[in-house]
Amino acid sequence: MAEMDTSSGGGHKKGPGVKKGKKLSTRVDLTPMVDLGFLLITFFIFTTTMSQPTAMKLFLPKDSDSKDQNKAKESGALTILLGKDNHVFYYEGMMDNSNASSKFKSANFGNGDDGIRKEIMRKKASTIEKDLVIVIKPGADCTYKNVVDALDEMSINDVKKFALVDITDVETQLIKITEAAGTPK
Amino acid sequence: MGRPKIPRKSTSIDMTAMCDVAFLLLSFFILTTKFKPAEAIAVTTPSSVASKIAPDKDVVLVTIDPTGKIFLSMGDDKSDVSKKEALADLIMQTKQISFDKNKFAKAHFWGCSFGQLPSFLNIPEENRKGNLLSGIPTDTTKGTNEVYEWLKLVTQVYSGQKMNLLLKGDNDAKYPAFKCVIDAFKKNDLMKFQMVTNPESIPVGSELWKSNMKGLKRDE
């Protein structure tokens, strides 16, 4: 075993009779190691694909058996409407003409206080788990990204029951009115 | 009893060899790398927290481009090629048109109505760009949601076998196009499908984040 001599502290104490140690080269040939390293690098370059796309599963309900379609309880329903330019609107329970505009609120996809996530969490905390149904209604002007984001919110907030439903004319009108009234937050 | 002192040697290593290798590799890569061919259909997928990696076998992929045009493609595996040929036969039978089966199987995607298929296949592969093509017609007002027809034939080809139905939509694609595809899926009883997304980190503090912290498995 090669040992490093640390005791002599750099002094020249060697007497004339002390034999010099055999010169051991400290040079290690690094080439094989480098080769191996680069071989590995190439291996990884060839086998790795950058950022694999992931897949989000979605199960569609059957349209045909509409008669035993479970009606959502009004108290547990939250409807999310997707408008153009990433606008989100939501209302709780049923929509009828008398209270339409007061119930209708706007939100966004952000993380902040007016983000839709806050609202979903609030709704989730205030309703019984099995009654909670979130209805996503994408408008004609919203993008695919909005829909995926909304579906993503469902998995982020662990919402078990949600539905993708067509928007009604009344709701489209409401969105138009709200958007015309001023840019929502 | 002083030990013999090992004479100090320079600690510098001869880097020439390493340099050689590095540059050899560098030049090798530079010369051999082919850039990923410009995607025929430019699609930027939205991101989601889904962590499951998209399957790449037995894939049937429906692509929605930014303008809402719809394209269909299948995997490039050996088994997929035979599926493509079977699909070609089926189309020729049911639609009473004839085209080159090999060309059909070689095409990376299909984006036209059945009627235009022969002329579509005559376009050289490199000229088949998403923005120049019409996509599979979905005009429901004319009663020709051909996406449904295409998928119907694909389902027939895959009958009894597992098929990974993927939907890859662009961020900017409008919802009606997406709805059209979903309707076509529904009509074909294809109730399970997966949407191709980019991975995204789970927001800290959300329900999903909490359950992940507890080590619960997600059912996706």
Tab-separated table of C-alpha atoms in Angstrom:
chain	number	residue	atom	x	y	z
A	1	MET	CA	0.000	0.000	0.000
A	2	ALA	CA	1.283	3.353	-0.848
A	3	GLU	CA	1.304	5.662	2.110
A	4	MET	CA	1.739	9.322	2.223
A	5	ASP	CA	4.507	10.399	4.476
A	6	THR	CA	3.184	13.178	6.605
A	7	SER	CA	5.496	12.937	9.578
A	8	SER	CA	8.536	14.546	8.118
A	9	GLY	CA	6.817	17.881	7.786
A	10	GLY	CA	8.978	19.010	4.947
A	11	GLY	CA	12.260	18.979	6.826
A	12	HIS	CA	15.432	17.656	5.273
A	13	LYS	CA	16.298	15.265	8.044
A	14	LYS	CA	17.527	12.489	5.915
A	15	GLY	CA	20.972	11.446	6.840
A	16	PRO	CA	23.480	10.317	4.329
A	17	GLY	CA	22.858	6.659	5.092
A	18	VAL	CA	19.092	6.707	4.669
A	19	LYS	CA	18.081	5.165	1.466
A	20	LYS	CA	15.662	6.989	-0.740
A	21	GLY	CA	12.304	5.309	-1.169
A	22	LYS	CA	11.452	3.944	-4.514
A	23	LYS	CA	9.862	6.645	-6.591
A	24	LEU	CA	6.190	5.888	-6.928
A	25	SER	CA	4.426	7.762	-9.597
A	26	THR	CA	1.265	9.431	-8.354
A	27	ARG	CA	0.078	9.775	-11.854
A	28	VAL	CA	-2.929	7.690	-12.548
A	29	ASP	CA	-3.938	7.157	-16.057
A	30	LEU	CA	-7.392	8.653	-16.152
A	31	THR	CA	-8.091	7.813	-19.732
A	32	PRO	CA	-10.016	4.567	-19.119
A	33	MET	CA	-12.108	6.278	-16.522
A	34	VAL	CA	-12.856	9.138	-18.822
A	35	ASP	CA	-13.694	6.695	-21.543
A	36	LEU	CA	-16.054	4.847	-19.299
A	37	GLY	CA	-17.621	8.096	-18.211
A	38	PHE	CA	-18.251	9.232	-21.701
A	39	LEU	CA	-19.510	5.820	-22.672
A	40	LEU	CA	-22.092	6.151	-19.938
A	41	ILE	CA	-22.945	9.630	-21.039
A	42	THR	CA	-23.605	8.444	-24.553
A	43	PHE	CA	-25.639	5.553	-23.225
A	44	PHE	CA	-27.828	7.924	-21.288
A	45	ILE	CA	-28.119	10.344	-24.132
A	46	PHE	CA	-29.424	7.620	-26.349
A	47	THR	CA	-31.797	6.039	-23.905
A	48	THR	CA	-33.340	9.049	-22.236
A	49	THR	CA	-36.174	10.935	-23.724
A	50	MET	CA	-36.601	14.366	-22.376
A	51	SER	CA	-39.655	15.053	-20.247
A	52	GLN	CA	-41.972	12.216	-21.078
A	53	PRO	CA	-45.445	13.432	-21.735
A	54	THR	CA	-47.885	12.299	-19.132
A	55	ALA	CA	-51.413	11.196	-19.653
A	56	MET	CA	-54.448	12.269	-17.779
A	57	LYS	CA	-57.229	9.738	-17.664
A	58	LEU	CA	-60.798	10.703	-18.168
A	59	PHE	CA	-63.782	8.438	-17.990
A	60	LEU	CA	-66.856	9.570	-19.776
A	61	PRO	CA	-70.269	8.710	-18.467
A	62	LYS	CA	-72.743	6.978	-20.699
A	63	ASP	CA	-75.262	9.289	-22.218
A	64	SER	CA	-77.768	6.596	-22.985
A	65	ASP	CA	-78.940	5.715	-19.486
A	66	SER	CA	-80.028	9.210	-18.680
A	67	LYS	CA	-83.053	8.127	-16.704
A	68	ASP	CA	-81.038	6.814	-13.806
A	69	GLN	CA	-78.556	9.606	-14.055
A	70	ASN	CA	-78.003	10.756	-10.541
A	71	LYS	CA	-79.396	14.165	-10.037
A	72	ALA	CA	-77.027	16.436	-8.265
A	73	LYS	CA	-78.154	17.755	-4.935
A	74	GLU	CA	-78.593	21.443	-5.138
A	75	SER	CA	-76.748	22.172	-1.944
A	76	GLY	CA	-73.698	20.262	-3.036
A	77	ALA	CA	-73.403	21.528	-6.564
A	78	LEU	CA	-70.839	23.969	-7.763
A	79	THR	CA	-70.935	24.935	-11.386
A	80	ILE	CA	-67.819	26.223	-13.039
A	81	LEU	CA	-68.185	28.021	-16.315
A	82	LEU	CA	-65.259	28.603	-18.593
A	83	GLY	CA	-65.299	31.728	-20.656
A	84	LYS	CA	-62.900	33.227	-23.129
A	85	ASP	CA	-59.480	34.646	-22.211
A	86	ASN	CA	-59.067	32.230	-19.294
A	87	HIS	CA	-61.987	33.670	-17.396
A	88	VAL	CA	-63.756	31.428	-14.973
A	89	PHE	CA	-67.199	31.943	-13.550
A	90	TYR	CA	-68.928	29.925	-10.941
A	91	TYR	CA	-72.138	29.670	-9.027
A	92	GLU	CA	-73.481	27.410	-6.359
A	93	GLY	CA	-76.611	25.363	-6.499
A	94	MET	CA	-79.212	25.974	-9.161
A	95	MET	CA	-79.395	28.849	-11.537
A	96	ASP	CA	-82.740	30.544	-11.842
A	97	ASN	CA	-83.571	33.853	-13.310
A	98	SER	CA	-84.437	35.681	-10.114
A	99	ASN	CA	-81.085	35.389	-8.414
A	100	ALA	CA	-78.932	34.811	-11.432
A	101	SER	CA	-76.663	37.792	-11.396
A	102	SER	CA	-76.157	37.871	-7.643
A	103	LYS	CA	-75.003	34.277	-7.506
A	104	PHE	CA	-72.807	34.547	-10.506
A	105	LYS	CA	-69.197	35.183	-9.568
A	106	SER	CA	-66.004	35.336	-11.461
A	107	ALA	CA	-62.651	33.801	-10.705
A	108	ASN	CA	-59.465	32.802	-12.437
A	109	PHE	CA	-57.101	29.893	-12.665
A	110	GLY	CA	-54.591	31.502	-10.363
A	111	ASN	CA	-53.501	30.445	-6.949
A	112	GLY	CA	-54.608	33.577	-5.181
A	113	ASP	CA	-57.701	34.523	-3.260
A	114	ASP	CA	-59.873	34.886	-6.318
A	115	GLY	CA	-58.621	31.661	-7.811
A	116	ILE	CA	-61.090	28.915	-8.501
A	117	ARG	CA	-59.095	26.529	-6.312
A	118	LYS	CA	-59.933	28.522	-3.195
A	119	GLU	CA	-63.581	28.317	-4.071
A	120	ILE	CA	-63.469	24.578	-4.695
A	121	MET	CA	-61.704	24.031	-1.393
A	122	ARG	CA	-64.207	26.184	0.417
A	123	LYS	CA	-67.095	24.356	-1.169
A	124	LYS	CA	-65.521	21.034	-0.396
A	125	ALA	CA	-65.049	21.909	3.238
A	126	SER	CA	-68.600	23.134	3.630
A	127	THR	CA	-70.432	20.218	2.031
A	128	ILE	CA	-70.758	16.560	2.805
A	129	GLU	CA	-68.350	14.559	0.725
A	130	LYS	CA	-70.950	12.492	-1.078
A	131	ASP	CA	-73.104	15.464	-1.994
A	132	LEU	CA	-70.352	17.415	-3.628
A	133	VAL	CA	-70.665	17.563	-7.370
A	134	ILE	CA	-68.730	19.941	-9.515
A	135	VAL	CA	-70.168	20.677	-12.896
A	136	ILE	CA	-67.754	21.992	-15.470
A	137	LYS	CA	-69.396	23.838	-18.303
A	138	PRO	CA	-66.960	24.974	-20.958
A	139	GLY	CA	-68.225	27.790	-23.106
A	140	ALA	CA	-67.722	27.956	-26.834
A	141	ASP	CA	-64.902	30.472	-26.461
A	142	CYS	CA	-62.755	28.681	-23.935
A	143	THR	CA	-59.713	26.730	-24.962
A	144	TYR	CA	-58.711	23.141	-24.558
A	145	LYS	CA	-56.168	24.271	-22.003
A	146	ASN	CA	-58.906	25.729	-19.833
A	147	VAL	CA	-60.804	22.470	-19.853
A	148	VAL	CA	-57.703	20.481	-18.973
A	149	ASP	CA	-56.872	22.964	-16.232
A	150	ALA	CA	-60.350	22.662	-14.818
A	151	LEU	CA	-60.155	18.873	-14.889
A	152	ASP	CA	-56.761	19.146	-13.294
A	153	GLU	CA	-58.236	21.187	-10.480
A	154	MET	CA	-60.507	18.246	-9.804
A	155	SER	CA	-57.595	15.928	-9.255
A	156	ILE	CA	-55.630	18.556	-7.352
A	157	ASN	CA	-58.493	19.091	-4.958
A	158	ASP	CA	-59.415	15.432	-4.874
A	159	VAL	CA	-62.973	15.969	-6.041
A	160	LYS	CA	-64.546	12.593	-6.627
A	161	LYS	CA	-67.625	13.607	-8.535
A	162	PHE	CA	-67.474	15.995	-11.392
A	163	ALA	CA	-69.152	16.279	-14.723
A	164	LEU	CA	-68.436	17.894	-18.037
A	165	VAL	CA	-71.695	19.380	-19.193
A	166	ASP	CA	-72.704	21.553	-22.109
A	167	ILE	CA	-73.282	25.171	-21.338
A	168	THR	CA	-76.818	26.527	-21.505
A	169	ASP	CA	-77.870	29.638	-23.373
A	170	VAL	CA	-78.767	31.429	-20.156
A	171	GLU	CA	-75.279	30.898	-18.866
A	172	THR	CA	-73.685	32.017	-22.100
A	173	GLN	CA	-75.722	35.193	-21.878
A	174	LEU	CA	-74.663	35.734	-18.284
A	175	ILE	CA	-71.030	35.327	-19.186
A	176	LYS	CA	-71.461	37.838	-21.976
A	177	ILE	CA	-73.121	40.335	-19.675
A	178	THR	CA	-70.488	39.930	-17.005
A	179	GLU	CA	-67.675	40.216	-19.479
A	180	ALA	CA	-69.218	43.283	-21.030
A	181	ALA	CA	-69.695	44.878	-17.629
A	182	GLY	CA	-65.989	44.981	-17.111
A	183	THR	CA	-63.008	42.724	-17.195
A	184	PRO	CA	-63.316	40.236	-14.380
A	185	LYS	CA	-60.530	39.883	-11.961
B	1	MET	CA	13.640	6.867	12.285
B	2	GLY	CA	12.546	9.081	9.543
B	3	ARG	CA	10.710	7.437	6.770
B	4	PRO	CA	12.014	8.013	3.345
B	5	LYS	CA	10.368	10.999	1.841
B	6	ILE	CA	8.477	10.518	-1.302
B	7	PRO	CA	9.460	13.272	-3.587
B	8	ARG	CA	6.652	15.596	-4.431
B	9	LYS	CA	5.210	15.224	-7.814
B	10	SER	CA	3.152	17.568	-9.766
B	11	THR	CA	-0.530	16.842	-9.274
B	12	SER	CA	-1.474	17.950	-12.718
B	13	ILE	CA	-2.932	15.265	-14.869
B	14	ASP	CA	-2.355	14.937	-18.497
B	15	MET	CA	-5.667	16.005	-19.881
B	16	THR	CA	-4.821	15.452	-23.493
B	17	ALA	CA	-6.423	12.056	-23.656
B	18	MET	CA	-9.578	13.221	-22.048
B	19	CYS	CA	-9.727	16.189	-24.303
B	20	ASP	CA	-9.350	13.947	-27.296
B	21	VAL	CA	-12.218	11.767	-26.236
B	22	ALA	CA	-14.421	14.664	-25.372
B	23	PHE	CA	-13.914	16.334	-28.681
B	24	LEU	CA	-14.266	13.121	-30.571
B	25	LEU	CA	-17.624	12.564	-28.952
B	26	LEU	CA	-18.613	16.125	-29.447
B	27	SER	CA	-17.872	16.017	-33.129
B	28	PHE	CA	-19.562	12.659	-33.401
B	29	PHE	CA	-22.745	14.014	-31.913
B	30	ILE	CA	-22.646	17.166	-33.927
B	31	LEU	CA	-22.275	15.238	-37.127
B	32	THR	CA	-24.812	12.547	-36.389
B	33	THR	CA	-27.538	14.446	-34.613
B	34	LYS	CA	-30.600	14.958	-36.633
B	35	PHE	CA	-32.830	17.528	-35.186
B	36	LYS	CA	-36.238	16.317	-34.289
B	37	PRO	CA	-38.108	16.715	-37.518
B	38	ALA	CA	-40.370	19.692	-37.391
B	39	GLU	CA	-43.644	18.334	-36.164
B	40	ALA	CA	-46.082	18.113	-38.985
B	41	ILE	CA	-48.759	19.256	-36.610
B	42	ALA	CA	-47.558	21.886	-34.189
B	43	VAL	CA	-49.183	21.210	-30.858
B	44	THR	CA	-48.283	22.510	-27.432
B	45	THR	CA	-49.984	20.426	-24.833
B	46	PRO	CA	-51.303	21.869	-21.594
B	47	SER	CA	-49.802	20.732	-18.336
B	48	SER	CA	-51.423	18.710	-15.604
B	49	VAL	CA	-50.476	17.069	-12.333
B	50	ALA	CA	-51.051	13.627	-13.797
B	51	SER	CA	-47.942	11.553	-13.214
B	52	LYS	CA	-48.680	8.555	-15.374
B	53	ILE	CA	-46.505	8.422	-18.426
B	54	ALA	CA	-48.367	8.304	-21.694
B	55	PRO	CA	-48.368	4.825	-23.199
B	56	ASP	CA	-46.618	4.291	-26.502
B	57	LYS	CA	-47.988	0.930	-27.525
B	58	ASP	CA	-51.232	0.265	-29.317
B	59	VAL	CA	-51.802	3.953	-29.464
B	60	VAL	CA	-54.586	5.651	-31.298
B	61	LEU	CA	-53.924	9.327	-31.118
B	62	VAL	CA	-56.359	12.064	-31.924
B	63	THR	CA	-54.674	15.408	-32.316
B	64	ILE	CA	-56.386	18.755	-32.168
B	65	ASP	CA	-54.305	21.541	-33.605
B	66	PRO	CA	-54.515	25.202	-32.494
B	67	THR	CA	-57.150	25.997	-35.070
B	68	GLY	CA	-59.303	23.065	-34.067
B	69	LYS	CA	-58.456	20.777	-36.961
B	70	ILE	CA	-58.473	17.132	-36.097
B	71	PHE	CA	-55.938	14.530	-37.132
B	72	LEU	CA	-55.702	10.864	-36.431
B	73	SER	CA	-52.608	8.770	-36.055
B	74	MET	CA	-51.520	5.392	-34.831
B	75	GLY	CA	-48.275	4.123	-33.377
B	76	ASP	CA	-45.285	3.129	-35.465
B	77	ASP	CA	-44.640	-0.279	-33.956
B	78	LYS	CA	-44.678	-3.445	-36.011
B	79	SER	CA	-47.995	-4.492	-34.585
B	80	ASP	CA	-49.346	-1.056	-35.342
B	81	VAL	CA	-48.370	-1.321	-38.984
B	82	SER	CA	-50.473	-4.424	-39.406
B	83	LYS	CA	-53.316	-2.596	-37.690
B	84	LYS	CA	-52.908	0.258	-40.107
B	85	GLU	CA	-53.093	-2.102	-43.038
B	86	ALA	CA	-56.188	-3.693	-41.615
B	87	LEU	CA	-57.662	-0.229	-41.233
B	88	ALA	CA	-56.795	0.575	-44.834
B	89	ASP	CA	-58.614	-2.547	-46.006
B	90	LEU	CA	-61.584	-1.691	-43.906
B	91	ILE	CA	-61.778	1.840	-45.255
B	92	MET	CA	-61.510	0.630	-48.823
B	93	GLN	CA	-64.298	-1.847	-48.211
B	94	THR	CA	-66.725	0.351	-46.387
B	95	LYS	CA	-66.144	3.563	-48.304
B	96	GLN	CA	-65.672	2.005	-51.718
B	97	ILE	CA	-62.575	3.947	-52.505
B	98	SER	CA	-59.181	2.656	-53.414
B	99	PHE	CA	-55.757	3.933	-52.461
B	100	ASP	CA	-52.255	2.691	-51.881
B	101	LYS	CA	-52.275	0.590	-48.738
B	102	ASN	CA	-48.544	0.974	-48.186
B	103	LYS	CA	-48.719	4.708	-48.412
B	104	PHE	CA	-51.572	4.678	-45.979
B	105	ALA	CA	-49.610	2.607	-43.495
B	106	LYS	CA	-46.535	4.755	-43.895
B	107	ALA	CA	-48.315	8.025	-43.309
B	108	HIS	CA	-47.612	9.393	-39.850
B	109	PHE	CA	-51.074	10.749	-39.556
B	110	TRP	CA	-54.256	11.108	-41.483
B	111	GLY	CA	-56.059	14.350	-41.714
B	112	CYS	CA	-58.686	14.471	-44.383
B	113	SER	CA	-62.098	13.159	-45.230
B	114	PHE	CA	-62.417	9.672	-46.651
B	115	GLY	CA	-63.127	11.080	-50.074
B	116	GLN	CA	-59.875	13.028	-50.123
B	117	LEU	CA	-57.806	10.141	-48.854
B	118	PRO	CA	-56.331	9.091	-52.236
B	119	SER	CA	-55.173	12.617	-53.004
B	120	PHE	CA	-53.968	13.087	-49.436
B	121	LEU	CA	-51.764	10.032	-49.755
B	122	ASN	CA	-50.305	11.387	-52.977
B	123	ILE	CA	-48.912	14.414	-51.208
B	124	PRO	CA	-45.262	13.723	-50.374
B	125	GLU	CA	-44.745	13.040	-46.689
B	126	GLU	CA	-42.652	16.154	-46.095
B	127	ASN	CA	-45.375	18.362	-47.519
B	128	ARG	CA	-48.066	17.028	-45.262
B	129	LYS	CA	-48.177	19.841	-42.812
B	130	GLY	CA	-50.975	20.333	-40.383
B	131	ASN	CA	-51.571	23.919	-41.360
B	132	LEU	CA	-51.949	23.089	-45.051
B	133	LEU	CA	-54.400	20.284	-44.571
B	134	SER	CA	-58.047	20.434	-43.819
B	135	GLY	CA	-58.109	17.883	-41.033
B	136	ILE	CA	-60.827	15.339	-40.554
B	137	PRO	CA	-64.110	17.113	-41.177
B	138	THR	CA	-66.201	17.609	-38.103
B	139	ASP	CA	-68.841	19.897	-39.412
B	140	THR	CA	-71.864	18.698	-37.538
B	141	THR	CA	-74.161	21.057	-39.377
B	142	LYS	CA	-73.590	19.100	-42.543
B	143	GLY	CA	-73.957	15.897	-40.623
B	144	THR	CA	-70.453	14.718	-41.334
B	145	ASN	CA	-68.626	14.151	-38.115
B	146	GLU	CA	-66.110	11.929	-39.800
B	147	VAL	CA	-64.047	11.632	-36.657
B	148	TYR	CA	-66.793	9.303	-35.507
B	149	GLU	CA	-66.521	7.243	-38.684
B	150	TRP	CA	-62.751	7.035	-38.476
B	151	LEU	CA	-62.866	5.972	-34.868
B	152	LYS	CA	-65.582	3.475	-35.606
B	153	LEU	CA	-63.351	1.753	-38.129
B	154	VAL	CA	-60.354	1.952	-35.802
B	155	THR	CA	-62.377	0.346	-33.032
B	156	GLN	CA	-63.343	-2.427	-35.405
B	157	VAL	CA	-59.689	-3.030	-36.195
B	158	TYR	CA	-58.859	-3.145	-32.508
B	159	SER	CA	-61.913	-5.169	-31.564
B	160	GLY	CA	-61.115	-7.396	-28.621
B	161	GLN	CA	-57.674	-5.915	-28.164
B	162	LYS	CA	-56.494	-3.254	-25.849
B	163	MET	CA	-56.337	0.136	-27.427
B	164	ASN	CA	-54.821	3.178	-25.835
B	165	LEU	CA	-56.893	6.066	-26.928
B	166	LEU	CA	-55.000	9.296	-26.561
B	167	LEU	CA	-56.109	12.815	-27.112
B	168	LYS	CA	-53.514	15.443	-27.703
B	169	GLY	CA	-54.902	18.898	-27.880
B	170	ASP	CA	-53.282	22.249	-28.274
B	171	ASN	CA	-53.536	24.867	-25.566
B	172	ASP	CA	-55.292	27.215	-27.911
B	173	ALA	CA	-57.719	24.792	-29.457
B	174	LYS	CA	-61.249	25.889	-28.768
B	175	TYR	CA	-63.633	23.775	-26.812
B	176	PRO	CA	-66.060	22.966	-29.659
B	177	ALA	CA	-63.357	20.949	-31.407
B	178	PHE	CA	-62.668	19.093	-28.180
B	179	LYS	CA	-66.354	18.486	-27.685
B	180	CYS	CA	-66.626	17.133	-31.172
B	181	VAL	CA	-63.958	14.566	-30.396
B	182	ILE	CA	-65.545	13.646	-27.083
B	183	ASP	CA	-68.869	13.171	-28.815
B	184	ALA	CA	-67.216	10.931	-31.371
B	185	PHE	CA	-65.668	8.906	-28.537
B	186	LYS	CA	-68.975	8.631	-26.761
B	187	LYS	CA	-70.824	7.531	-29.857
B	188	ASN	CA	-68.293	4.766	-30.298
B	189	ASP	CA	-68.611	3.701	-26.673
B	190	LEU	CA	-65.014	4.660	-26.098
B	191	MET	CA	-65.520	5.854	-22.579
B	192	LYS	CA	-61.951	5.711	-21.432
B	193	PHE	CA	-59.342	7.922	-22.917
B	194	GLN	CA	-56.242	9.718	-21.873
B	195	MET	CA	-55.189	13.247	-22.530
B	196	VAL	CA	-51.571	13.899	-23.299
B	197	THR	CA	-50.197	16.606	-21.057
B	198	ASN	CA	-46.928	17.919	-19.809
B	199	PRO	CA	-46.024	17.109	-16.246
B	200	GLU	CA	-46.515	19.860	-13.716
B	201	SER	CA	-45.723	20.004	-10.044
B	202	ILE	CA	-48.518	19.598	-7.562
B	203	PRO	CA	-49.372	22.861	-5.799
B	204	VAL	CA	-48.134	22.778	-2.234
B	205	GLY	CA	-50.895	22.593	0.340
B	206	SER	CA	-53.572	21.187	-1.928
B	207	GLU	CA	-55.500	18.029	-1.129
B	208	LEU	CA	-53.538	16.004	-3.614
B	209	TRP	CA	-50.297	17.273	-2.177
B	210	LYS	CA	-51.401	16.277	1.306
B	211	SER	CA	-52.382	12.792	0.262
B	212	ASN	CA	-49.120	12.404	-1.600
B	213	MET	CA	-47.272	13.426	1.513
B	214	LYS	CA	-49.081	10.713	3.421
B	215	GLY	CA	-47.847	8.299	0.832
B	216	LEU	CA	-51.252	7.413	-0.474
B	217	LYS	CA	-51.413	6.049	-3.931
B	218	ARG	CA	-53.317	8.031	-6.455
B	219	ASP	CA	-55.922	6.345	-8.467
B	220	GLU	CA	-55.718	7.855	-11.849
